[in-house]
Amino acid sequence: MRALGVMRQKLDSYSTCEEMYSKLRAGAKGYDVVVPSNDFISIMIKQGMLQKINKAKISNSNKINPGVLRMMDFDPDMTWCVPYALSATGIMVNKAKAPSDYARDYSVLSDSRFAGHATMMDDAREVFGTALLSLGFDMNSLHDGELKKAFNLVNNEWKPNLVKFDAEAFGKSFANGDFWLCQGYPEIVYGEVDETRWDDTIDFFIPECGSPATLDCMVILKDELFPQAGKLRALHRRVPLSLRSEHAGP
């Protein structure tokens, strides 16, 4: 029998991919595994920032959900990255604080009864994508008229109710009752609210018109651009461990 080697790990977290990407482009060093989302993986591939994955060494890649692989149009052959986590942005209402007759669609963001107790993601793609969907448009629209309508919706109807745009800290304020309405990743709220209170406190929903989704993937940086990045060996040890069932999310 052989024991698995112990790997010392240093973990840095960033509130947005923009922040992570900016740090890397500014010369941040010492990373071997980086976990950007799908839109930034496309950018990093085009800019030559990544090393190719040796799929032969990812011994349990067959555990990856085929449905997730079909979503990887930015890297369909898993040449540059390995999928790690799929997240959907939705709406969370604090049932212990909110009025009982709120709408379970995006019009709730215009409800003035939530003024001073609401937040949205600090991410232009998430906010404008949500606005475009709520208006019946493609969330990736580049049409000037549609984008203007989305801007007016956010600026005139949603923003007046918001305390702030917040990508990660809203969970604590939701849990303590300060925030009653949040647009964002549900795991941030569920991670802060005690599990015994979930049913009585959290109403999470995705409106019928849909919502943005994010696929986070593991990549390794190219050595010549990031000379202190770990070698492929490090990635090929970490990735199979990360894909084990006991490390998977709910």
Coordinates of C-alpha atoms in Angstrom, one line a residue:
M1 CA 0.0 0.0 0.0
R2 CA 1.1 3.5 -0.7
A3 CA 0.0 6.5 1.3
L4 CA -1.0 9.7 -0.6
G5 CA 1.6 12.3 -0.2
V6 CA 0.8 15.4 1.9
M7 CA 0.5 18.6 -0.1
R8 CA 0.8 21.9 1.6
Q9 CA -1.5 24.3 0.0
K10 CA -1.9 28.1 0.0
L11 CA -5.3 29.3 -1.1
D12 CA -6.1 32.9 -2.2
S13 CA -9.7 33.9 -2.9
Y14 CA -10.9 36.8 -5.0
S15 CA -14.3 38.3 -5.0
T16 CA -14.5 38.4 -8.9
C17 CA -12.7 36.9 -11.8
E18 CA -11.7 40.4 -12.9
E19 CA -9.8 40.9 -9.7
M20 CA -8.0 37.5 -10.1
Y21 CA -7.2 38.1 -13.7
S22 CA -5.8 41.6 -13.0
K23 CA -3.6 40.2 -10.3
L24 CA -2.2 37.6 -12.7
R25 CA -1.6 40.1 -15.5
A26 CA 0.1 42.3 -13.0
G27 CA 2.6 39.5 -12.2
A28 CA 1.2 37.6 -9.3
K29 CA 3.4 34.6 -8.7
G30 CA 3.4 31.2 -7.0
Y31 CA 0.2 29.7 -8.2
D32 CA -0.1 26.2 -9.8
V33 CA -3.8 25.7 -9.9
V34 CA -6.1 28.6 -10.8
V35 CA -9.9 28.4 -11.0
P36 CA -11.4 31.1 -13.3
S37 CA -14.9 31.0 -14.8
N38 CA -15.7 30.2 -18.4
D39 CA -15.6 33.7 -19.8
F40 CA -12.1 34.4 -18.5
I41 CA -10.9 31.0 -19.6
S42 CA -11.6 32.0 -23.1
I43 CA -9.6 35.2 -22.7
M44 CA -6.7 33.3 -21.0
I45 CA -6.6 30.7 -23.8
K46 CA -6.5 33.5 -26.5
Q47 CA -3.7 35.3 -24.6
G48 CA -1.6 32.2 -24.3
M49 CA -1.6 32.2 -20.5
L50 CA -2.3 28.5 -20.0
Q51 CA -0.6 25.1 -20.4
K52 CA -2.4 22.2 -22.0
I53 CA -3.8 19.5 -19.8
N54 CA -2.4 16.0 -20.0
K55 CA -5.7 14.2 -19.8
A56 CA -4.1 10.8 -19.6
K57 CA -3.0 11.7 -16.1
I58 CA -6.5 12.8 -14.9
S59 CA -7.3 9.2 -13.9
N60 CA -10.9 9.9 -12.8
S61 CA -12.0 12.3 -15.5
N62 CA -14.8 9.8 -16.3
K63 CA -16.5 11.1 -13.2
I64 CA -17.2 14.4 -14.8
N65 CA -20.9 14.9 -15.7
P66 CA -21.2 14.6 -19.5
G67 CA -23.8 17.4 -19.4
V68 CA -21.2 19.8 -18.0
L69 CA -18.7 18.8 -20.7
R70 CA -21.3 19.7 -23.4
M71 CA -21.4 23.2 -21.9
M72 CA -17.7 23.7 -22.5
D73 CA -18.0 25.3 -26.0
F74 CA -14.9 27.4 -25.0
D75 CA -12.8 24.2 -24.6
P76 CA -14.8 21.3 -26.0
D77 CA -12.0 18.8 -25.9
M78 CA -10.9 19.7 -22.3
T79 CA -7.5 20.8 -23.8
W80 CA -6.9 23.7 -21.4
C81 CA -9.1 23.2 -18.4
V82 CA -11.0 20.7 -16.2
P83 CA -14.5 21.7 -15.0
Y84 CA -14.8 22.1 -11.3
A85 CA -18.1 23.8 -10.2
L86 CA -21.3 24.9 -11.9
S87 CA -23.2 27.8 -10.3
A88 CA -26.4 29.5 -11.2
T89 CA -27.3 33.0 -10.2
G90 CA -30.7 33.4 -8.7
I91 CA -32.9 35.4 -6.3
M92 CA -32.9 34.9 -2.5
V93 CA -35.6 36.3 -0.3
N94 CA -35.4 36.4 3.5
K95 CA -38.8 34.9 4.3
A96 CA -38.5 36.0 8.0
K97 CA -38.3 39.7 7.0
A98 CA -40.0 40.1 3.6
P99 CA -43.6 40.9 2.9
S100 CA -45.5 37.7 2.2
D101 CA -46.9 38.7 -1.2
Y102 CA -43.7 39.4 -3.1
A103 CA -43.3 38.4 -6.7
R104 CA -41.2 35.3 -7.5
D105 CA -39.7 36.8 -10.6
Y106 CA -37.3 39.6 -11.5
S107 CA -40.0 42.3 -10.9
V108 CA -39.3 41.7 -7.2
L109 CA -36.1 43.8 -7.7
S110 CA -38.4 46.8 -8.4
D111 CA -40.5 46.3 -5.3
S112 CA -40.0 49.4 -3.2
R113 CA -40.8 47.5 0.0
F114 CA -37.3 46.0 -0.2
A115 CA -35.6 49.5 -0.5
G116 CA -32.6 49.6 1.8
H117 CA -32.5 45.8 2.2
A118 CA -31.6 44.6 -1.3
T119 CA -28.3 43.8 -3.1
M120 CA -27.3 42.6 -6.5
M121 CA -24.0 41.2 -7.8
D122 CA -21.0 43.5 -8.2
D123 CA -20.6 42.2 -11.7
A124 CA -21.8 44.0 -14.8
R125 CA -22.3 40.7 -16.8
E126 CA -24.5 39.3 -14.1
V127 CA -26.6 42.4 -13.6
F128 CA -27.1 43.3 -17.2
G129 CA -27.6 39.7 -18.2
T130 CA -30.4 39.4 -15.6
A131 CA -31.9 42.7 -16.9
L132 CA -31.8 41.5 -20.5
L133 CA -33.4 38.2 -19.6
S134 CA -36.2 39.9 -17.6
L135 CA -37.0 42.0 -20.6
G136 CA -37.2 38.9 -22.8
F137 CA -33.9 39.5 -24.6
D138 CA -30.8 37.3 -25.1
M139 CA -28.6 37.8 -22.1
N140 CA -25.6 38.1 -24.4
S141 CA -27.3 40.8 -26.6
L142 CA -25.1 43.4 -28.2
H143 CA -28.0 45.3 -29.6
D144 CA -27.8 49.0 -28.6
G145 CA -31.5 49.4 -28.1
E146 CA -31.8 46.3 -25.9
L147 CA -28.8 47.3 -23.9
K148 CA -30.2 50.8 -23.3
K149 CA -33.5 49.3 -22.1
A150 CA -31.6 47.0 -19.7
F151 CA -29.6 50.0 -18.4
N152 CA -32.7 52.0 -17.8
L153 CA -34.3 49.0 -15.9
V154 CA -31.3 48.6 -13.7
N155 CA -30.7 52.3 -13.1
N156 CA -34.3 53.5 -12.7
E157 CA -36.1 50.6 -11.1
W158 CA -33.7 48.3 -9.4
K159 CA -30.8 50.5 -8.2
P160 CA -33.0 52.8 -6.0
N161 CA -33.8 49.8 -3.8
L162 CA -30.2 48.5 -3.4
V163 CA -28.0 49.0 -0.5
K164 CA -25.0 48.1 -2.7
F165 CA -23.7 45.9 -5.5
D166 CA -22.0 43.0 -3.6
A167 CA -20.5 39.8 -5.0
E168 CA -19.6 37.9 -1.9
A169 CA -20.3 39.5 1.5
F170 CA -24.1 39.7 1.3
G171 CA -24.5 36.3 2.9
K172 CA -23.7 37.5 6.4
S173 CA -26.1 40.4 6.1
F174 CA -28.8 38.1 4.8
A175 CA -28.2 35.7 7.7
N176 CA -28.4 38.5 10.4
G177 CA -31.6 40.0 8.8
D178 CA -30.2 43.2 7.3
F179 CA -30.7 42.1 3.7
W180 CA -34.1 40.7 2.7
L181 CA -33.5 40.4 -1.1
C182 CA -30.3 39.3 -2.8
Q183 CA -29.4 38.4 -6.3
G184 CA -26.4 36.2 -6.4
Y185 CA -25.0 32.7 -5.9
P186 CA -27.1 30.7 -3.4
E187 CA -24.2 28.9 -1.8
I188 CA -23.1 32.3 -0.3
V189 CA -26.4 32.6 1.6
Y190 CA -26.8 28.9 2.4
G191 CA -23.2 28.9 3.8
E192 CA -24.0 31.7 6.3
V193 CA -27.5 30.7 7.4
D194 CA -27.7 27.8 9.9
E195 CA -29.0 24.7 8.2
T196 CA -31.8 24.4 10.8
R197 CA -33.1 27.8 9.6
W198 CA -33.0 27.2 5.8
D199 CA -36.7 26.3 5.3
D200 CA -38.0 29.1 7.4
T201 CA -35.6 31.8 6.2
I202 CA -34.5 31.2 2.6
D203 CA -36.6 31.3 -0.5
F204 CA -34.3 30.7 -3.4
F205 CA -35.7 30.7 -7.0
I206 CA -34.7 31.2 -10.6
P207 CA -37.4 33.0 -12.6
E208 CA -38.9 31.2 -15.5
C209 CA -37.1 33.4 -18.0
G210 CA -33.8 32.0 -16.8
S211 CA -30.6 33.3 -15.2
P212 CA -26.9 33.6 -15.8
A213 CA -24.8 30.5 -15.0
T214 CA -21.1 30.2 -14.4
L215 CA -18.8 27.2 -15.0
D216 CA -15.6 27.4 -12.9
C217 CA -12.7 25.3 -14.2
M218 CA -9.2 24.4 -13.0
V219 CA -6.3 25.5 -15.2
I220 CA -2.5 25.7 -14.9
L221 CA -0.5 28.8 -15.9
K222 CA 2.1 28.7 -18.6
D223 CA 5.6 28.5 -17.1
E224 CA 7.3 31.0 -19.4
L225 CA 4.7 33.6 -18.5
F226 CA 4.5 32.7 -14.8
P227 CA 7.9 31.2 -14.0
Q228 CA 7.1 30.4 -10.4
A229 CA 3.9 28.5 -11.3
G230 CA 3.8 24.9 -10.2
K231 CA 4.6 22.2 -12.7
L232 CA 2.0 20.0 -14.4
R233 CA 2.7 17.3 -11.9
A234 CA 1.1 19.4 -9.2
L235 CA -2.0 20.0 -11.2
H236 CA -2.3 16.3 -12.1
R237 CA -2.2 15.4 -8.4
R238 CA -4.7 18.0 -7.3
V239 CA -7.3 17.6 -10.0
P240 CA -8.1 13.9 -9.4
L241 CA -8.4 14.7 -5.7
S242 CA -10.8 17.5 -6.4
L243 CA -13.0 15.3 -8.5
R244 CA -13.5 12.7 -5.7
S245 CA -17.1 12.4 -4.6
E246 CA -16.3 13.5 -1.0
H247 CA -15.0 16.8 -2.3
A248 CA -18.0 17.5 -4.5
G249 CA -20.7 20.0 -3.7
P250 CA -24.3 19.1 -2.9

